[in-house]
Amino acid sequence: MTMPSTSTQAEWPLWEVFVRPKAGLDHKHCGSLHAADAALAVQLARDVYTRRQEGVSVWVVRSSDITASDPGDKAMYFDPMADKVYRHPTFYELPAALDHM
Amino acid sequence: MAAALAGGSIALELTHPLRYVLRLADTALIHAQRLAEWCGHGPVLEEDIALTNMALDLLGQARALLTHAAHLHNGVQGGGLDEDQLAYLRNEADFFNLTLVEQPLRKSSAHAPGGDFADTVLRNFLLATWFKAVWMGLSSSTDVELRGIAAKAVKEARYHQQHAGDWVVRLGDGTPESARRLQAALARAWPYTAEMFAGDAVDEAASSTGLGPARASLRGAWLSEVQEVFAPALLPVPADTPFLSTGTQGRHSEHMGFILAELQSLQRQFPGGRW
Amino acid sequence: MYTQAMDLAPKDERAALRSVEDAQLETRFEARIAQGDFIEAKDWMPEHYRKTLVRQISQHAHSEIVGMLPEGNWLTRAPTLKRKTIALAKVQDEAGHGLYLYAAAETLGTSRDQMFEALHSGRAKYSSIFNYPTLSWADMGVIGWLVDGAAIMNQVPLTRCSYAPYARAMVRICREESFHQRQGFESLLVMMKDGTAAQQAMVQESVNRWWWPSLMMFGPPDADSPNTAQSMRWGIKRLSNDELRQKFVDACVDQAGVLGVSLPDPELKWNEARGQHDFGAIDWAEFWRVVGGHGPCNTERLAARVAAWDDGAWVREAATVHAQKQALLEQAA
């Protein structure tokens, strides 16, 4: 049996895949795949992630190009939103006659 | 009625229109059969899925065309032939696919060395380009059913052509090894492309009745699209030779017997079976 | 049965010394899990959790792609064009499932190539059931009925696994999986109800071969599965091996009745007091033999995967080199 010849430096890069389910909706992240170049990534995304007619449009982004917020900074980034209650419409009490607003 | 032969085989009354439709149906069927050999063995998981999608598209086209062929036969001869009887119970001489699709694609056998991924992407590209021209030609067919099949199939052929064509370029302008393999695949495949554009009474009848294009009329567009991909793939267009394969006449290569033995084995083993 | 990985893993050595900070982080982590929080890729997690999940998810992925092989045998011999279409779509789905799972495992810091290397070298395992041969077309239906049936029982709870990328992959897989079991069962039903005597005999013979290996898929008895408590806390397991196995037997008895096949266990009978079926003793020697690499097809399965990988090396390299050439051209432009 030949020795398996894996060489990680030749590994195809990882891409994140975003699919728009139908016109009018946002692209949603649905997973990742490996591809050698962008053209192949788009085609493979279509073959892997839209076989059940899940999409009308596909975006692919190299995983290394994604910048994410640091979960360690979660408190700093996202907790202050919790007490800025005046951004929510329910903060304002209005006469019943204006209930539909 | 389709005659019943020994071993459960059926024989057909072969008219020109029926042969014309079966050439397309059988080419799609046997190519799908070969592509299915890759499932679980592809060089990359994603490409495994892509190849199987292509096989499924072609199988769908084969089923639509075989069902239509069965209707054509039933309409003239009576009887209730269906897609499965045509696929599983015809004998080899009544299959009319291009010989190209019988050639090995992956697996070696005791009788023939196998092909490789270069053979696969090259054949996918050459065939998809041909099928696209066929479907476009059928968009004005006098046969309403064929028009409908072609309208759906042309979209699939476009995608196959793009995906396979990109791979031909990747391999042709990749590493020395991939270039060498692709050139070897081209040397093997090219002689079989002559049959894609040969002509006979079946083609003449189809063209004159408006059923569909004669094969010879497809060559110009096909060659120019092939050249567009061969150029960045650093492939020459090989010179033509006198070789002409004859699968479309029902006279096949030695591979066809093995393909049909595998494809048809269960229906032959369980006559009258329900699946 | 995909938690066979957990059951068969050697007992991990926990780091003897932990800093006070690490101990606090771990306590908070366990508290988050206890209250049903999801852990995402970049969240802090104990090394032990990370390693366990990489092993669990990657071996689940390996099971999917090795699982393509026994069914792949019958694609070119499917008895009708409809069955050929269905079989191709099903085996293709398994490739997709493997892919989603490799992607989930990669979020934990491993790579697809590293996971393949572990599989090809024999270090990583895959579900024991795929080391059995598919000898007749009926096996395709029986695999759908029994093997996918067992998989579904495992998979639904995994959609609530604490590690979110795994849970999300499982949601996607479950949506696609129900077709797998249904198509298999339906194929058997047609053969049993409308088929010839020869077809019915083929189905029964297939059931006789696959029944006991299917029960073994759920792993060793609870008494011999040391990792269960922890995997339950982390949401990798919701029911024990024996509980799942019992559920499976009870469901299958009814389904076998609908099909009109018998299950090859003379001790299988309804126990009124328990409200469940009693069943016969499993041959655990066979299980350990197969898991240890000496089942009917272990060598062939691994060889097929290694060959596909090795034979495809030149393809992957060509694509990489071509992409590099294109990138250089674009830079120069």
XYZ file of C-alpha atoms in Angstrom:
709
model
C 0.000 0.000 0.000
C 1.445 3.382 -0.966
C 1.942 5.865 1.823
C -0.732 8.533 1.802
C 0.675 11.672 0.267
C -0.921 14.553 2.093
C 0.955 17.807 1.996
C -0.760 20.604 3.793
C 1.059 23.333 1.905
C -0.765 22.260 -1.267
C -4.164 22.221 0.458
C -6.833 24.189 -1.350
C -7.896 27.293 0.600
C -11.157 27.418 2.551
C -14.039 29.599 1.356
C -17.190 30.653 3.208
C -20.407 30.333 1.215
C -23.406 32.670 1.341
C -26.625 31.833 -0.499
C -29.565 34.095 -1.294
C -32.608 31.778 -1.076
C -34.792 33.942 -3.291
C -35.028 37.426 -4.718
C -35.663 39.997 -2.016
C -33.927 38.107 0.782
C -30.395 38.545 2.150
C -27.511 36.216 1.453
C -27.191 33.843 4.405
C -24.054 32.006 5.519
C -24.587 28.310 4.958
C -21.187 26.685 5.272
C -17.745 26.397 3.756
C -15.845 24.414 1.141
C -12.364 24.037 -0.319
C -11.578 25.307 -3.823
C -8.417 26.219 -5.694
C -9.717 29.501 -7.143
C -12.729 31.807 -7.067
C -14.369 30.486 -10.245
C -14.217 26.928 -8.939
C -15.458 28.080 -5.520
C -18.592 29.600 -7.028
C -19.318 26.532 -9.155
C -18.739 24.114 -6.290
C -20.878 26.252 -3.978
C -23.674 25.875 -6.511
C -23.119 22.103 -6.679
C -22.784 21.541 -2.933
C -25.185 24.057 -1.392
C -28.011 24.617 -3.892
C -28.945 21.095 -5.047
C -32.401 21.386 -3.530
C -33.126 24.717 -5.170
C -32.019 26.523 -2.059
C -30.709 29.555 -3.892
C -30.761 32.107 -6.689
C -27.409 33.705 -5.913
C -24.165 32.569 -4.339
C -21.302 34.550 -2.767
C -17.971 33.007 -1.839
C -15.346 34.695 0.320
C -11.940 33.354 1.302
C -12.237 32.476 5.008
C -8.960 34.316 5.618
C -10.576 37.536 4.336
C -13.274 37.537 6.997
C -12.746 39.818 9.983
C -14.823 38.842 13.000
C -15.519 40.546 16.286
C -13.585 39.007 19.139
C -15.878 37.037 21.479
C -13.707 38.264 24.336
C -14.897 41.758 23.467
C -18.525 40.622 23.499
C -19.319 42.636 26.627
C -17.689 45.764 25.228
C -19.269 45.500 21.789
C -22.731 44.202 22.491
C -23.785 44.601 26.126
C -24.250 48.389 25.989
C -27.028 47.764 23.425
C -29.092 46.018 26.093
C -29.802 49.126 28.150
C -30.317 51.639 25.311
C -33.958 50.801 25.491
C -35.059 54.054 23.806
C -34.064 52.542 20.392
C -36.950 50.088 20.729
C -40.422 51.183 19.711
C -42.005 49.554 22.768
C -40.307 52.131 25.025
C -42.805 54.786 24.002
C -46.323 54.676 25.481
C -48.845 56.142 23.140
C -52.606 56.613 23.387
C -54.512 53.462 22.410
C -55.846 55.233 19.343
C -52.297 55.153 17.911
C -51.720 51.456 18.639
C -51.020 50.588 15.027
C -47.941 52.843 14.829
C -45.231 -4.691 -30.927
C -41.676 -4.925 -29.747
C -40.594 -8.488 -30.474
C -39.689 -10.568 -27.452
C -36.362 -12.324 -27.859
C -34.403 -14.831 -25.847
C -33.311 -13.731 -22.382
C -36.083 -11.161 -22.192
C -34.512 -8.871 -24.806
C -36.722 -6.703 -26.940
C -36.207 -5.796 -30.583
C -37.457 -2.566 -32.118
C -38.874 -1.437 -35.430
C -36.267 1.196 -36.121
C -37.422 4.208 -38.109
C -35.181 7.173 -38.898
C -36.799 9.447 -36.292
C -36.504 6.746 -33.641
C -32.816 6.239 -34.404
C -32.279 10.004 -34.256
C -33.792 10.249 -30.779
C -32.045 7.110 -29.526
C -28.634 8.459 -30.581
C -29.093 11.339 -28.169
C -30.742 9.238 -25.456
C -28.106 6.513 -25.527
C -25.200 8.973 -25.597
C -26.569 10.690 -22.496
C -27.302 7.352 -20.800
C -23.917 5.724 -21.352
C -22.013 8.889 -20.437
C -24.047 9.145 -17.211
C -23.267 5.477 -16.541
C -19.523 6.119 -16.888
C -19.645 9.293 -14.755
C -21.409 7.336 -12.002
C -18.212 5.286 -11.628
C -16.573 8.346 -10.036
C -19.053 8.582 -7.173
C -17.062 8.067 -3.967
C -13.706 8.090 -5.755
C -13.240 11.689 -6.873
C -9.990 13.601 -6.302
C -11.792 16.105 -4.077
C -15.050 15.736 -2.190
C -16.563 18.862 -3.771
C -15.728 17.681 -7.273
C -17.213 14.257 -6.469
C -20.503 16.055 -5.841
C -20.123 18.131 -9.018
C -19.493 15.044 -11.192
C -22.512 13.287 -9.716
C -24.651 16.362 -10.467
C -23.537 16.104 -14.072
C -24.378 12.386 -14.119
C -27.824 13.148 -12.706
C -28.456 15.844 -15.322
C -27.486 13.473 -18.133
C -29.514 10.634 -16.668
C -32.506 12.976 -16.543
C -32.008 13.868 -20.183
C -31.663 10.174 -21.087
C -34.884 9.322 -19.257
C -36.835 12.098 -20.982
C -35.521 11.067 -24.386
C -36.050 7.332 -23.804
C -39.592 7.970 -22.629
C -40.197 9.997 -25.775
C -38.622 7.261 -27.929
C -40.929 4.742 -26.280
C -43.948 6.918 -27.119
C -42.795 7.222 -30.715
C -42.410 3.460 -30.988
C -45.710 2.732 -29.226
C -47.490 5.249 -31.475
C -46.450 3.462 -34.619
C -46.167 -0.150 -33.439
C -48.646 -0.266 -30.589
C -47.606 -1.722 -27.260
C -46.499 -0.193 -23.992
C -42.730 0.176 -24.085
C -41.195 2.393 -21.425
C -37.804 3.977 -20.585
C -36.678 0.985 -18.538
C -37.432 -1.615 -21.178
C -35.437 0.440 -23.643
C -32.501 0.862 -21.259
C -32.433 -2.653 -19.818
C -33.724 -5.015 -22.492
C -32.301 -3.828 -25.809
C -29.373 -5.770 -27.189
C -26.128 -4.025 -27.977
C -26.728 -3.637 -31.718
C -29.845 -1.551 -30.972
C -27.973 1.063 -28.950
C -26.926 4.129 -30.966
C -24.682 6.209 -28.710
C -21.461 7.887 -29.812
C -18.629 5.403 -29.303
C -16.739 8.138 -27.431
C -18.822 7.619 -24.297
C -17.954 3.919 -24.062
C -14.253 4.592 -23.579
C -12.927 4.010 -20.045
C -13.178 6.985 -17.752
C -11.847 5.797 -14.425
C -11.885 2.124 -13.617
C -9.455 -0.301 -15.146
C -10.747 -3.708 -16.030
C -9.056 -6.973 -16.894
C -9.658 -6.031 -20.508
C -8.701 -2.385 -20.740
C -6.654 0.172 -18.843
C -8.742 2.843 -17.174
C -8.934 6.522 -17.898
C -8.211 9.313 -15.466
C -9.546 12.703 -14.428
C -8.029 14.307 -17.522
C -10.017 11.940 -19.762
C -13.085 12.813 -17.719
C -12.948 16.607 -17.882
C -11.917 16.600 -21.530
C -14.736 14.272 -22.528
C -17.220 16.249 -20.405
C -16.138 19.429 -22.185
C -16.205 18.030 -25.728
C -19.574 16.357 -25.143
C -21.205 19.298 -23.364
C -20.164 21.609 -26.198
C -21.670 19.136 -28.678
C -24.864 18.651 -26.667
C -25.306 22.405 -26.318
C -25.209 22.739 -30.115
C -27.674 19.853 -30.436
C -30.118 21.328 -27.901
C -29.914 24.748 -29.513
C -30.617 23.151 -32.885
C -33.602 21.295 -31.392
C -35.153 24.507 -30.099
C -36.874 24.782 -33.479
C -37.753 21.099 -33.839
C -41.114 20.182 -35.332
C -41.399 17.699 -32.439
C -42.930 19.573 -29.499
C -41.635 17.096 -26.932
C -38.066 17.376 -28.206
C -38.313 21.161 -28.056
C -39.321 20.936 -24.392
C -36.530 18.521 -23.510
C -34.001 20.699 -25.332
C -35.103 23.885 -23.566
C -34.287 22.380 -20.185
C -31.211 20.452 -21.277
C -29.439 23.405 -22.912
C -29.114 25.109 -19.506
C -27.527 21.987 -18.068
C -25.156 21.659 -21.035
C -24.050 25.283 -20.597
C -23.115 24.660 -16.981
C -21.334 21.390 -17.807
C -19.404 23.145 -20.566
C -18.295 25.949 -18.244
C -17.302 23.660 -15.367
C -15.494 21.124 -17.554
C -13.913 23.798 -19.758
C -12.449 25.530 -16.704
C -10.957 22.200 -15.622
C -9.447 21.611 -19.069
C -7.656 24.958 -18.746
C -6.561 24.213 -15.165
C -5.028 20.908 -16.198
C -3.632 22.136 -19.508
C -1.927 25.129 -17.894
C -1.249 23.539 -14.512
C 1.730 21.314 -13.797
C 3.888 19.416 -16.321
C 2.202 16.221 -15.177
C -1.353 17.511 -15.647
C -0.427 18.873 -19.083
C 1.071 15.537 -20.086
C -2.022 13.638 -18.930
C -4.373 16.031 -20.698
C -2.448 15.732 -23.951
C -2.602 11.937 -23.667
C -6.346 12.161 -23.014
C -6.753 14.362 -26.098
C -4.882 11.874 -28.266
C -7.242 9.140 -27.046
C -10.473 11.127 -27.397
C -10.016 13.151 -30.582
C -10.428 10.337 -33.135
C -13.839 9.581 -31.608
C -15.078 13.138 -32.187
C -15.340 12.607 -35.940
C -18.479 10.551 -35.317
C -20.122 13.590 -33.681
C -20.289 15.218 -37.160
C -20.713 12.277 -39.507
C -23.832 12.133 -41.671
C -26.203 9.490 -42.941
C -29.788 8.992 -44.072
C -31.026 9.457 -40.491
C -29.437 12.917 -40.311
C -30.741 13.832 -43.770
C -34.282 12.816 -42.852
C -34.154 14.721 -39.549
C -32.848 17.836 -41.231
C -35.316 17.779 -44.106
C -38.377 17.085 -41.908
C -37.363 19.655 -39.325
C -37.038 17.042 -36.590
C -33.550 18.281 -35.726
C -30.145 19.346 -37.014
C -27.893 17.032 -39.026
C -24.705 16.304 -37.095
C -22.476 17.831 -39.777
C -24.137 21.246 -39.290
C -22.905 21.387 -35.704
C -19.204 21.218 -36.460
C -18.415 24.873 -37.109
C -19.798 26.212 -33.828
C -18.407 23.265 -31.888
C -14.882 23.654 -33.231
C -14.697 27.362 -32.550
C -15.875 26.915 -28.935
C -13.434 24.053 -28.458
C -10.609 26.233 -29.761
C -11.545 28.996 -27.297
C -10.804 26.629 -24.427
C -7.926 24.725 -26.048
C -5.953 27.967 -26.477
C -5.581 28.849 -22.775
C -5.275 25.116 -22.062
C -2.234 25.080 -24.358
C -3.742 22.257 -26.406
C -3.410 21.963 -30.165
C -6.401 20.981 -32.254
C -5.266 17.579 -33.532
C -5.299 16.790 -37.236
C -8.212 14.757 -38.525
C -7.591 11.136 -39.440
C -9.648 8.645 -41.434
C -10.773 6.944 -38.203
C -14.555 6.922 -37.849
C -16.267 5.123 -34.981
C -19.666 3.553 -35.585
C -21.603 3.404 -32.338
C -24.350 5.526 -33.905
C -24.778 2.692 -36.409
C -25.134 0.100 -33.608
C -21.601 -1.258 -34.079
C -19.756 -0.524 -30.842
C -16.317 -0.766 -29.265
C -15.394 -3.759 -27.111
C -16.237 -1.754 -23.984
C -19.956 -1.624 -24.709
C -20.563 -5.288 -23.903
C -19.145 -4.867 -20.420
C -21.074 -1.638 -19.815
C -24.380 -3.234 -20.799
C -23.659 -6.412 -18.827
C -23.350 -4.278 -15.697
C -26.200 -1.917 -16.502
C -28.723 -4.594 -17.474
C -27.745 -7.416 -15.119
C -30.512 -7.150 -12.526
C -33.423 -6.959 -14.946
C -32.024 -9.963 -16.792
C -31.530 -11.840 -13.505
C -35.046 -11.106 -12.231
C -37.368 -11.307 -15.250
C -40.746 -9.781 -14.465
C -39.371 -8.111 -11.350
C -40.919 -5.007 -9.810
C -38.618 -2.366 -8.390
C -24.059 5.096 16.332
C -21.808 7.900 15.228
C -20.813 8.248 18.839
C -18.882 4.997 18.427
C -15.948 7.435 18.313
C -16.624 8.425 21.910
C -17.023 4.886 23.127
C -13.860 3.616 21.536
C -11.568 6.528 22.392
C -8.805 5.836 24.849
C -9.341 7.544 28.157
C -7.871 10.995 27.698
C -5.295 12.167 30.117
C -6.404 15.413 31.682
C -3.682 17.922 32.367
C -2.821 17.411 36.016
C -2.012 21.044 36.683
C -4.422 23.771 35.772
C -4.067 27.424 36.573
C -6.676 28.992 38.814
C -7.832 31.060 35.851
C -8.264 27.978 33.684
C -10.258 26.273 36.410
C -12.547 29.324 36.666
C -12.988 29.503 32.896
C -13.850 25.829 32.827
C -16.418 26.180 35.595
C -18.058 29.057 33.726
C -17.941 27.027 30.496
C -19.691 24.047 32.085
C -22.285 26.407 33.549
C -23.004 27.862 30.091
C -23.511 24.376 28.713
C -25.683 23.356 31.627
C -28.051 26.232 30.884
C -28.231 25.257 27.204
C -25.937 27.922 25.732
C -24.290 27.272 22.365
C -20.515 27.349 22.050
C -19.195 28.996 18.862
C -15.842 28.515 17.158
C -13.944 31.356 18.769
C -15.366 30.963 22.273
C -13.059 29.772 25.047
C -13.329 26.020 25.558
C -11.364 23.442 27.532
C -8.767 21.637 25.453
C -10.442 18.350 26.336
C -13.753 19.564 24.855
C -12.029 20.734 21.689
C -10.167 17.442 21.185
C -13.227 15.324 21.920
C -15.318 17.254 19.423
C -12.663 17.164 16.708
C -12.527 13.380 17.085
C -16.306 12.992 17.221
C -17.093 15.297 14.291
C -14.275 14.112 12.046
C -15.117 10.457 12.599
C -18.742 11.230 11.862
C -17.517 12.835 8.611
C -15.326 9.825 7.790
C -18.348 7.563 8.293
C -20.301 9.527 5.701
C -17.689 9.318 2.977
C -16.671 5.718 3.649
C -20.414 5.013 3.675
C -20.531 6.094 0.026
C -18.524 3.018 -0.957
C -20.819 0.073 -0.137
C -23.745 1.812 -1.836
C -21.573 3.152 -4.648
C -21.069 -0.463 -5.728
C -24.624 -0.638 -6.998
C -24.986 2.644 -8.900
C -24.048 1.128 -12.247
C -26.297 -1.894 -11.612
C -29.450 -0.177 -10.322
C -32.423 -2.079 -11.780
C -34.412 0.891 -13.129
C -33.497 4.409 -14.216
C -35.597 5.843 -11.389
C -33.720 3.746 -8.815
C -30.428 4.726 -10.409
C -31.374 8.399 -10.067
C -32.441 7.990 -6.449
C -29.314 6.014 -5.545
C -27.008 8.587 -7.163
C -28.725 11.431 -5.304
C -28.522 9.559 -2.022
C -24.828 8.700 -2.279
C -24.159 12.269 -3.377
C -25.916 13.526 -0.251
C -23.516 11.440 1.813
C -20.584 13.234 0.229
C -22.286 16.496 1.094
C -22.857 15.415 4.681
C -19.197 14.474 5.020
C -18.305 17.879 3.637
C -20.531 19.816 6.083
C -19.007 17.835 8.949
C -15.404 18.331 7.841
C -16.202 22.043 7.621
C -17.609 22.000 11.164
C -14.529 20.179 12.464
C -12.251 22.684 10.728
C -13.703 25.486 12.858
C -12.013 23.781 15.815
C -8.539 24.255 14.371
C -7.885 21.143 12.313
C -7.730 20.925 8.509
C -9.423 18.600 6.007
C -6.033 17.263 4.890
C -5.064 16.469 8.487
C -8.338 14.631 9.029
C -7.843 12.590 5.841
C -4.317 11.757 6.964
C -5.703 10.434 10.245
C -8.260 8.311 8.372
C -5.837 6.962 5.772
C -3.210 6.044 8.338
C -5.799 4.027 10.279
C -5.680 6.255 13.376
C -9.167 7.648 12.886
C -12.191 5.376 12.883
C -15.495 5.354 11.065
C -18.719 3.562 11.837
C -18.243 -0.217 11.858
C -21.317 -0.889 9.717
C -19.569 0.228 6.534
C -17.091 -2.629 6.786
C -19.756 -5.061 5.596
C -20.191 -5.925 1.906
C -23.204 -5.057 -0.252
C -23.901 -8.355 -1.965
C -27.327 -7.781 -3.506
C -29.538 -4.927 -4.677
C -31.806 -5.558 -1.692
C -28.904 -4.401 0.505
C -29.469 -0.879 -0.852
C -33.005 -0.890 0.503
C -32.025 -2.538 3.785
C -29.232 -0.013 4.340
C -31.730 2.791 3.815
C -34.183 1.169 6.230
C -31.869 -0.010 9.005
C -28.607 1.919 8.730
C -30.090 5.308 7.868
C -32.862 4.593 10.353
C -30.283 4.167 13.091
C -28.414 7.264 11.907
C -31.547 9.383 12.142
C -32.076 8.261 15.747
C -28.629 9.592 16.565
C -28.761 12.680 14.443
C -31.852 14.436 15.699
C -30.473 14.850 19.257
C -27.183 16.104 17.792
C -28.993 19.121 16.360
C -28.943 20.350 19.973
C -25.274 19.578 20.584
C -23.559 22.299 22.590
C -21.050 23.003 19.830
C -23.021 25.184 17.425
C -21.198 24.550 14.117
C -21.785 20.813 14.658
C -25.414 21.411 15.625
C -25.994 23.528 12.507
C -24.392 20.909 10.250
C -26.699 18.332 11.835
C -29.778 20.471 11.135
C -28.826 20.563 7.478
C -28.107 16.837 7.447
C -31.392 15.915 9.148
C -33.369 17.881 6.570
C -31.764 15.791 3.820
C -31.704 12.478 5.661
C -35.390 11.631 5.869
C -35.443 10.948 2.124
C -32.699 8.366 2.624
C -34.632 6.133 4.941
C -37.922 6.519 3.071
C -36.465 5.612 -0.330
C -34.881 2.467 1.113
C -38.002 1.305 2.889
C -40.169 2.037 -0.142
C -37.846 0.058 -2.392
C -38.176 -2.957 -0.067
C -41.944 -2.558 0.162
C -42.324 -2.703 -3.624
C -40.220 -5.864 -3.829
C -42.045 -7.570 -0.947
C -45.581 -6.597 -2.012
C -45.377 -6.585 -5.811
C -42.173 -8.455 -6.562
C -41.408 -11.999 -7.593
C -40.649 -14.812 -5.153
C -36.990 -14.473 -6.094
C -37.054 -10.786 -5.137
C -38.736 -11.515 -1.824
C -36.090 -14.127 -1.070
C -33.386 -11.575 -1.930
C -34.873 -9.081 0.543
C -35.158 -11.606 3.377
C -31.594 -12.818 2.799
C -30.363 -9.238 2.956
C -32.206 -8.550 6.222
C -30.669 -11.713 7.680
C -27.195 -10.335 6.986
C -27.671 -6.731 8.084
C -29.787 -7.059 11.243
C -27.118 -7.902 13.820
C -24.461 -5.492 12.420
C -27.135 -2.772 12.583
C -27.644 -3.422 16.290
C -23.888 -3.222 16.790
C -23.861 0.272 15.245
C -25.134 1.653 18.548
C -21.848 0.717 20.177
C -20.895 -1.427 23.144
C -23.260 -1.947 26.088
C -23.516 0.991 28.506
C -21.423 -0.838 31.080
C -18.516 -0.836 28.597
C -18.906 2.818 27.471
C -16.935 4.947 29.933
C -17.281 8.328 28.222
C -21.058 8.473 28.284
C -21.603 10.808 31.246
C -19.377 13.524 29.883
C -20.715 13.259 26.326
C -24.225 13.616 27.718
C -23.261 16.800 29.584
C -21.799 18.255 26.431
C -24.846 17.355 24.375
C -23.004 14.931 22.117
C -25.190 12.139 23.418
C -28.730 12.382 24.708
C -29.578 8.724 25.216
C -27.244 5.885 26.149
C -26.177 3.156 23.672
C -28.537 0.600 25.175
C -31.473 3.027 25.300
C -31.041 3.905 21.627
C -30.594 0.281 20.664
C -33.828 -0.652 22.435
C -35.718 2.193 20.730
C -34.368 0.998 17.402
C -35.422 -2.622 17.952
C -38.947 -1.607 18.972
C -39.354 0.614 15.892
C -37.965 -2.006 13.517
C -40.231 -4.819 14.706
C -43.286 -2.844 13.578
C -41.618 -1.862 10.314
C -40.597 -5.459 9.614
C -44.235 -6.409 10.069
C -45.309 -3.884 7.428
C -42.697 -5.268 5.043
C -43.530 -8.885 5.738
C -39.940 -9.861 6.582
C -38.786 -11.715 9.665
C -35.915 -10.519 11.834
C -33.261 -13.204 12.378
C -33.528 -13.402 16.169
C -35.418 -16.344 17.718
C -35.375 -14.576 21.106
C -37.050 -11.411 19.821
C -40.415 -11.047 21.550
C -42.663 -8.468 23.147
C -42.252 -8.107 26.904
C -45.534 -6.829 28.323
C -44.037 -5.944 31.695
C -41.297 -3.767 30.224
C -43.418 -2.429 27.404
C -40.524 -3.191 25.049
C -39.147 -6.088 23.006
C -36.674 -8.545 24.476
C -33.970 -9.535 22.024
C -31.100 -11.998 21.805
C -27.463 -11.593 22.757
C -25.211 -9.653 20.402
C -21.949 -11.293 19.376
C -19.594 -8.625 20.770
C -16.574 -10.601 19.596
C -17.663 -9.842 16.046
C -18.078 -6.138 16.892
C -14.574 -5.846 18.355
C -13.117 -7.792 15.453
C -14.668 -5.398 12.913
C -13.798 -2.293 14.913
C -10.259 -3.617 15.257
C -9.794 -3.715 11.487
C -10.626 -7.342 10.740
C -14.136 -7.141 9.377
C -15.076 -8.315 5.854
C -14.250 -5.054 4.062
C -12.053 -2.890 6.299
C -9.008 -3.304 4.069
C -10.889 -2.594 0.863
C -12.705 0.450 2.243
C -9.543 2.115 3.431
C -7.669 1.160 0.265
C -10.398 2.742 -1.865
C -10.218 6.016 0.063
C -6.422 6.077 -0.002
C -6.411 5.343 -3.750
C -8.925 8.102 -4.480
C -6.807 10.552 -2.503
C -3.439 9.469 -3.923
C -4.705 9.180 -7.501
C -6.171 12.659 -7.178
C -3.013 14.357 -5.870
C -1.898 15.483 -9.326
C -5.353 17.015 -9.944
C -5.331 19.040 -6.741
C -1.778 20.155 -7.359
C -2.538 21.232 -10.931
C -5.434 23.383 -9.729
C -3.272 25.000 -7.069
C -0.428 25.734 -9.485
C -2.834 27.120 -12.078
C -4.385 29.421 -9.457
C -0.939 30.658 -8.479
C -0.074 31.387 -12.107
C -3.328 33.331 -12.533
C -2.679 35.316 -9.360
C 0.775 36.322 -10.625
C -0.700 37.416 -13.960
C -3.303 39.534 -12.172
C -0.668 41.184 -10.007
C 1.452 42.015 -13.031
C -1.528 43.504 -14.878
